[in-house]
């Protein structure tokens, strides 16, 4: 862990922001929670009477067998359990309970492909049939309760269907983002011990193919445990097909021996639901594990109150389901509440910068949830791209993934929301299962750049580097003082890693890894990571992971990776690279190194700048001084601080002179 000083460039702007926006009247009139007082009363109750509060919220979910105890455990040992003794099934909650009502023929998933004319609508009843067929197919290929299933898919309905099918039979899904490389996929499959992979021939990106099956083939060369690979025919791209291992999805699920009925497995509340790998401050991604009962209650509750979800809403979260946002708020949250969720395969600016606005107009989307990086990218374009579309269906706008700079917030409010929509800047993490700090749209006035206040049951605090609660106005590290149902249960395959990574820094508390401050009105302002995790376009990457990818290149001796402020991406990746003796710096080599990182991790991790250096600034004990590297990458040469403790102080001037602009 490096120092406790937040690195984000947003700090300067958020410190100056003073504006306050009250909830729009039309939202206030109909919202689930309509005043600050109502929020505060329920919040205080959730903290004072957690057992009663969480017992009541569990009514959002259908239980096969009622739970006996609401929770047990704490954040000292890290063992926390929720809804003990309860039995339920997530897919039954997301599907079966709706098909016995008028929702049977309601659109569950509206899918929009990258091509304008590629659309599909699945009603809850259709979703039921498909999920049962896939669940039975998985069983046929040997998947039992507790087995892991790896998914490597584009944003198509089959991804949601497979996740739900896994949950139906009690299998644990492990979705790997389609933008990750074959190597990353291989490691995640092996760590999870999955024996079956579901993929597609390819995905689309800017009209070209993303070769998912080719990548899967390469990955599976290193996965001896995988016996079956089921392939969705999505693009029609040419692929290799090894009939002993590969099966076509459409053949399998429509095979005469596959029934369209599959009774849901009664799962224990604490049975794992999924694993999702995410980067921390070490080089090895962690398999964050979420379980059944607590996760479903928490995603349902946050979905209802934060997005103020109503029966007639069309909800669109643009996140890929390879990330936690796409798990909780494209699939589980909306479907558990019987909503219509929109799934989109494609980019926000292809073929034109009005793609998102055109989709909102087409489906009359009422709640729209995206990332600040996308907003920043689109606000650079002519406003006419937005104005030419009728966005009057919008009621609520959300953001997630990184701090939003007030300029982008105000543009979102004025230009996209036409000053009529509520905005929720939602702060959370893969580990937290759902949103933990946020405004409530009808109740909490918003301040651009602030994620506002803790959600029900969440008790945050700001601590200094000694772990003492400090004057939160000055800022410090953000911790959460008690568990809640959506908090991860553990790191898959590494029983001690949950406690060691998150609970030992400030014993008895969950450490988020983020810096924050709280203003005089009790609003939280997130200030960026305080550890060696980067947030690039809302994607979480560890500097250690990128460094080890660089060092695995045969010409690289040493690498140090830091973030620097980037107008669109939030943070850009700046890599300092020291070559082996006989290697020569050249632009070809730089390009090769970029390619190498893409191959090892994936395109998301490709450095924006590669600075080939003669030496790295090190302390006398041989530790790289990252603080100085960050300042140089950001162009802040005046604030380098004390360099006298370096063993090679001359390296600093050299780095400044040769810095990559
Ligand atoms: O640094 C915080 C940032 O994203 C990190 C979590 O990344 P990940 O697990 O990939 O989940 C992203 C989506 C939930 C956090 O540690 N972050 C997320 N939301 C916000 C944010 N930073 C500031 N404001 C937010 N609203």
XYZ file of C-alpha atoms and ligand atoms in Angstrom, residues 278 323-325 399-404 425-431 451 512 514 526 528-529 535 538 540, ligand 1:
52
model
C -11.077 -7.718 -9.942
C -18.180 -5.942 -14.642
C -20.062 -5.810 -11.351
C -22.304 -2.952 -12.524
C -23.290 7.708 -12.971
C -20.847 5.186 -11.584
C -17.256 4.035 -11.714
C -15.199 7.111 -10.891
C -15.595 10.574 -9.470
C -17.577 12.811 -11.809
C -23.752 9.761 -8.573
C -23.445 6.279 -7.124
C -20.301 5.145 -5.340
C -19.558 1.466 -4.898
C -17.197 -1.390 -5.804
C -17.113 -4.983 -7.024
C -16.670 -5.935 -3.377
C -21.848 11.007 -4.166
C -12.395 0.658 0.523
C -10.534 5.154 -1.652
C -14.764 10.713 -3.261
C -9.826 8.638 -5.872
C -7.839 5.575 -4.852
C -9.294 3.773 -12.661
C -14.086 3.420 -15.097
C -10.180 -0.932 -12.508
O -12.329 4.156 -6.782
C -13.691 3.861 -6.701
C -14.318 3.964 -8.072
O -14.299 2.671 -8.618
C -13.734 1.751 -7.691
C -14.429 0.427 -7.777
O -14.215 -0.143 -9.033
P -14.975 -1.467 -9.443
O -14.832 -2.487 -8.378
O -14.506 -1.839 -10.807
O -16.490 -1.076 -9.494
C -16.889 -0.042 -10.347
C -18.384 0.075 -10.364
C -19.098 -0.122 -9.119
C -13.908 2.410 -6.362
O -13.017 1.907 -5.404
N -15.699 4.476 -8.038
C -16.814 3.783 -8.306
N -17.883 4.605 -8.274
C -17.446 5.833 -7.959
C -16.048 5.751 -7.793
N -15.315 6.817 -7.428
C -15.962 7.983 -7.220
N -17.296 8.129 -7.389
C -18.072 7.104 -7.751
N -19.375 7.279 -7.923
